[in-house]
Short mmCIF file of N, CA and C in Angstrom, two decimals:
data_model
loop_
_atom_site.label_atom_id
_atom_site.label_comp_id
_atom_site.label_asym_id
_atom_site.label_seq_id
_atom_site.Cartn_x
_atom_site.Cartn_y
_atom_site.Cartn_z
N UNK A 1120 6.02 -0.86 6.47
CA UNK A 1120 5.17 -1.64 5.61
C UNK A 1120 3.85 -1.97 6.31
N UNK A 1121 3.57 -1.86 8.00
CA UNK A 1121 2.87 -2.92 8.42
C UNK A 1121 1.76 -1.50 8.23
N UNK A 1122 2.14 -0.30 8.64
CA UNK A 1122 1.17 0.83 8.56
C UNK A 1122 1.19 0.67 6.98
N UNK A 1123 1.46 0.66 5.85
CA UNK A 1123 0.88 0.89 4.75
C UNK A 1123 0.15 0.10 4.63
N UNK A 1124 0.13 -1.28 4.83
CA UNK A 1124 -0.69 -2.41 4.86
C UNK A 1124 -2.17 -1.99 5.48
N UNK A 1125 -2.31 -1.38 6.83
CA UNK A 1125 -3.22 -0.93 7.67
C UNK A 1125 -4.21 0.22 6.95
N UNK A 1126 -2.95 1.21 6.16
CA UNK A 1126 -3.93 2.48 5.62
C UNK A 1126 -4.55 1.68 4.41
N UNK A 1127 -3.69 0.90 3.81
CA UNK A 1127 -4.34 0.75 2.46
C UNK A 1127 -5.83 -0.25 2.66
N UNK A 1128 -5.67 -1.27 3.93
CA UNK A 1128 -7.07 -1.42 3.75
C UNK A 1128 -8.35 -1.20 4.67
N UNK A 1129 -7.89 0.24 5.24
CA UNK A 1129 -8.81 0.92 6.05
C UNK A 1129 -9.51 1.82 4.46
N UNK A 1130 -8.71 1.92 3.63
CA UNK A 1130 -9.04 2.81 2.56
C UNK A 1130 -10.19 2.07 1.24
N UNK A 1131 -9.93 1.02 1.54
CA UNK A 1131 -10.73 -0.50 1.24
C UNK A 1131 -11.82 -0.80 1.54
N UNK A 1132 -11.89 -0.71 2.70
CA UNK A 1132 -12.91 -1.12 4.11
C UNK A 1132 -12.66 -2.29 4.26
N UNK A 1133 -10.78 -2.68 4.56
CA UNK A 1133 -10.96 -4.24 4.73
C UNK A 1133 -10.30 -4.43 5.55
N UNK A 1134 -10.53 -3.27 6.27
CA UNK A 1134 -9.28 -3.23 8.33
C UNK A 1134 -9.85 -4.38 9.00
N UNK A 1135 -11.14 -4.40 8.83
CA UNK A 1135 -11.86 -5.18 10.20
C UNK A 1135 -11.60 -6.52 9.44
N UNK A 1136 -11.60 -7.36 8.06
CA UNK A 1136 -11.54 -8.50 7.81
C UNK A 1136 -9.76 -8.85 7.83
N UNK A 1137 -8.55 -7.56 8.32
CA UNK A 1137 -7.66 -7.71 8.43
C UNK A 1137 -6.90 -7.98 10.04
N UNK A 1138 -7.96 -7.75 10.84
CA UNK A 1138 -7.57 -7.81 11.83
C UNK A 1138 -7.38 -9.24 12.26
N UNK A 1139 -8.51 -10.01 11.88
CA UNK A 1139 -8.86 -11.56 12.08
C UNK A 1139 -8.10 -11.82 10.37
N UNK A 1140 -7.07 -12.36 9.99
CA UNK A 1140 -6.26 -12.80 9.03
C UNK A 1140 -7.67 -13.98 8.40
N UNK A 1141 -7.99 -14.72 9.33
CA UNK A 1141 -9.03 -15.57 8.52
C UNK A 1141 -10.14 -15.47 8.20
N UNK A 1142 -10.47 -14.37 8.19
CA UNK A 1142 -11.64 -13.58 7.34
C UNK A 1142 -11.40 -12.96 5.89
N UNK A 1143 -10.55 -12.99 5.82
CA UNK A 1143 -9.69 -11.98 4.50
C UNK A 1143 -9.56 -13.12 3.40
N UNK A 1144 -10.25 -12.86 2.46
CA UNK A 1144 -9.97 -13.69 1.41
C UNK A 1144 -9.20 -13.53 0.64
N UNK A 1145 -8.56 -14.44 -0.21
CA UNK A 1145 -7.06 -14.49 -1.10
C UNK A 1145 -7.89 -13.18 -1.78
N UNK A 1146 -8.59 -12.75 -2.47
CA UNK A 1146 -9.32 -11.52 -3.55
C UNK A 1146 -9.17 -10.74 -2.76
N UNK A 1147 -9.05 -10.39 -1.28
CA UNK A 1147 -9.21 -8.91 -0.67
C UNK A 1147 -7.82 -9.03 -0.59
N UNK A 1148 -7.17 -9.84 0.04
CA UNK A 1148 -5.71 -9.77 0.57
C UNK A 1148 -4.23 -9.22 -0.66
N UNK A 1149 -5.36 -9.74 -2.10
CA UNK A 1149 -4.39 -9.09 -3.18
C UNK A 1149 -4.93 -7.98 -3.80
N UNK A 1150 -6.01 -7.24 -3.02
CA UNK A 1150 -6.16 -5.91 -3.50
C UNK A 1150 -5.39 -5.02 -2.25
N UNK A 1151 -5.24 -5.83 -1.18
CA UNK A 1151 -4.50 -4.63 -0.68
C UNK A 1151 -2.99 -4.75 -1.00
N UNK A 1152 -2.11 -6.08 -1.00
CA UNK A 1152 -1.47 -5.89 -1.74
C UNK A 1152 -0.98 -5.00 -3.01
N UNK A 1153 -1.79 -5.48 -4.09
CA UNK A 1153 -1.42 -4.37 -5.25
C UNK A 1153 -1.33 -3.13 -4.90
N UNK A 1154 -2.35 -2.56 -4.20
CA UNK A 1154 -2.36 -0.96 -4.16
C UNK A 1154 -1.17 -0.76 -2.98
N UNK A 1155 -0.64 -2.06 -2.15
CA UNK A 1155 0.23 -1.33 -1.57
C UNK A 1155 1.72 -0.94 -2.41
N UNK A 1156 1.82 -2.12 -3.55
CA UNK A 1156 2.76 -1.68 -4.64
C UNK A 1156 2.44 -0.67 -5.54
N UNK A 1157 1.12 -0.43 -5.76
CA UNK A 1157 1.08 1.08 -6.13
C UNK A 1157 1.71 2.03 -5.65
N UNK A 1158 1.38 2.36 -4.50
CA UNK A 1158 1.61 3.28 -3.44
C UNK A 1158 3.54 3.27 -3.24
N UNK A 1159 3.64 2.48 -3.10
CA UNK A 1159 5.27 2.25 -3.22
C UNK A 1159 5.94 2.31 -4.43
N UNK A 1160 5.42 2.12 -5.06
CA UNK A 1160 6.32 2.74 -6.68
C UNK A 1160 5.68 4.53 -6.92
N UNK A 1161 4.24 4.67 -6.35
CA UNK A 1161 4.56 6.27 -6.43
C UNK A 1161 5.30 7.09 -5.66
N UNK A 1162 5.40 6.70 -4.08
CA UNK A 1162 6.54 7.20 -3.49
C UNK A 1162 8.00 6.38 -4.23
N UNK A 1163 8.59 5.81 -5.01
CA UNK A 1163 9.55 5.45 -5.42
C UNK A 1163 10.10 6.73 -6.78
N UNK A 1164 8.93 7.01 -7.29
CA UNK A 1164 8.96 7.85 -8.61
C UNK A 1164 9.39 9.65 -7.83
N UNK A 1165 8.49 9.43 -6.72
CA UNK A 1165 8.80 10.87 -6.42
C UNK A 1165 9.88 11.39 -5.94
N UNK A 1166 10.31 10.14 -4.93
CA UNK A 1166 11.84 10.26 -4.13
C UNK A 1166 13.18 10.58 -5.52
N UNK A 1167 12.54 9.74 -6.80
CA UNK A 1167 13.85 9.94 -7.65
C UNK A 1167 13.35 11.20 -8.67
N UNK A 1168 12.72 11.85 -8.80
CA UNK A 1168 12.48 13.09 -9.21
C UNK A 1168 12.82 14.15 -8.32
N UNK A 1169 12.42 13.77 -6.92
CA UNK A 1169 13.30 14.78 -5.80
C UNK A 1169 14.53 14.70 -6.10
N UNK A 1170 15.56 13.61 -6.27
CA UNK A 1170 16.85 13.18 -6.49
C UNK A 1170 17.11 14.07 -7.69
N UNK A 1171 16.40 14.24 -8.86
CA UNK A 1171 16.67 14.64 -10.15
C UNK A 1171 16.76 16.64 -9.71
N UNK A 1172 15.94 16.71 -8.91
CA UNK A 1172 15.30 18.23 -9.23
C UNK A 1172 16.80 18.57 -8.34
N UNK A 1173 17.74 17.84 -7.64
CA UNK A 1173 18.55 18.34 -6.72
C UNK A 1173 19.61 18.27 -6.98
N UNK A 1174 19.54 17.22 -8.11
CA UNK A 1174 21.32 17.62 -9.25
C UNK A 1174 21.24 18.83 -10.37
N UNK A 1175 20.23 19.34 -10.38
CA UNK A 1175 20.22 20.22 -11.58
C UNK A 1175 20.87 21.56 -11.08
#
């Protein structure tokens, strides 16, 4: 989690206001959030379509 946390807001540009926690405002801290639940429900979708393509 702590590397998805890291990519998602290097992908942001919000590594450097993540490094110092008190620079990061509640608005940046829940955009990296969300997209890290993005990112985790698309690897969630794919792992169970892998699952699907391997019972057939």
């Amino acid at each position: 989690m702590e590397e998805l946390k890291w990519e998602v807001a290097e992908r942001l540009g919000l590594d450097d206001d993540l490094q110092d926690p008190d620079e990061l405002t509640v608005r940046e801290a829940g955009k990296v959030g969300g997209q890290m639940v993005k990112k985790l429900i698309e690897k969630g979708k794919e792992a169970m379509a892998g699952d699907q393509e391997t019972r057939r």
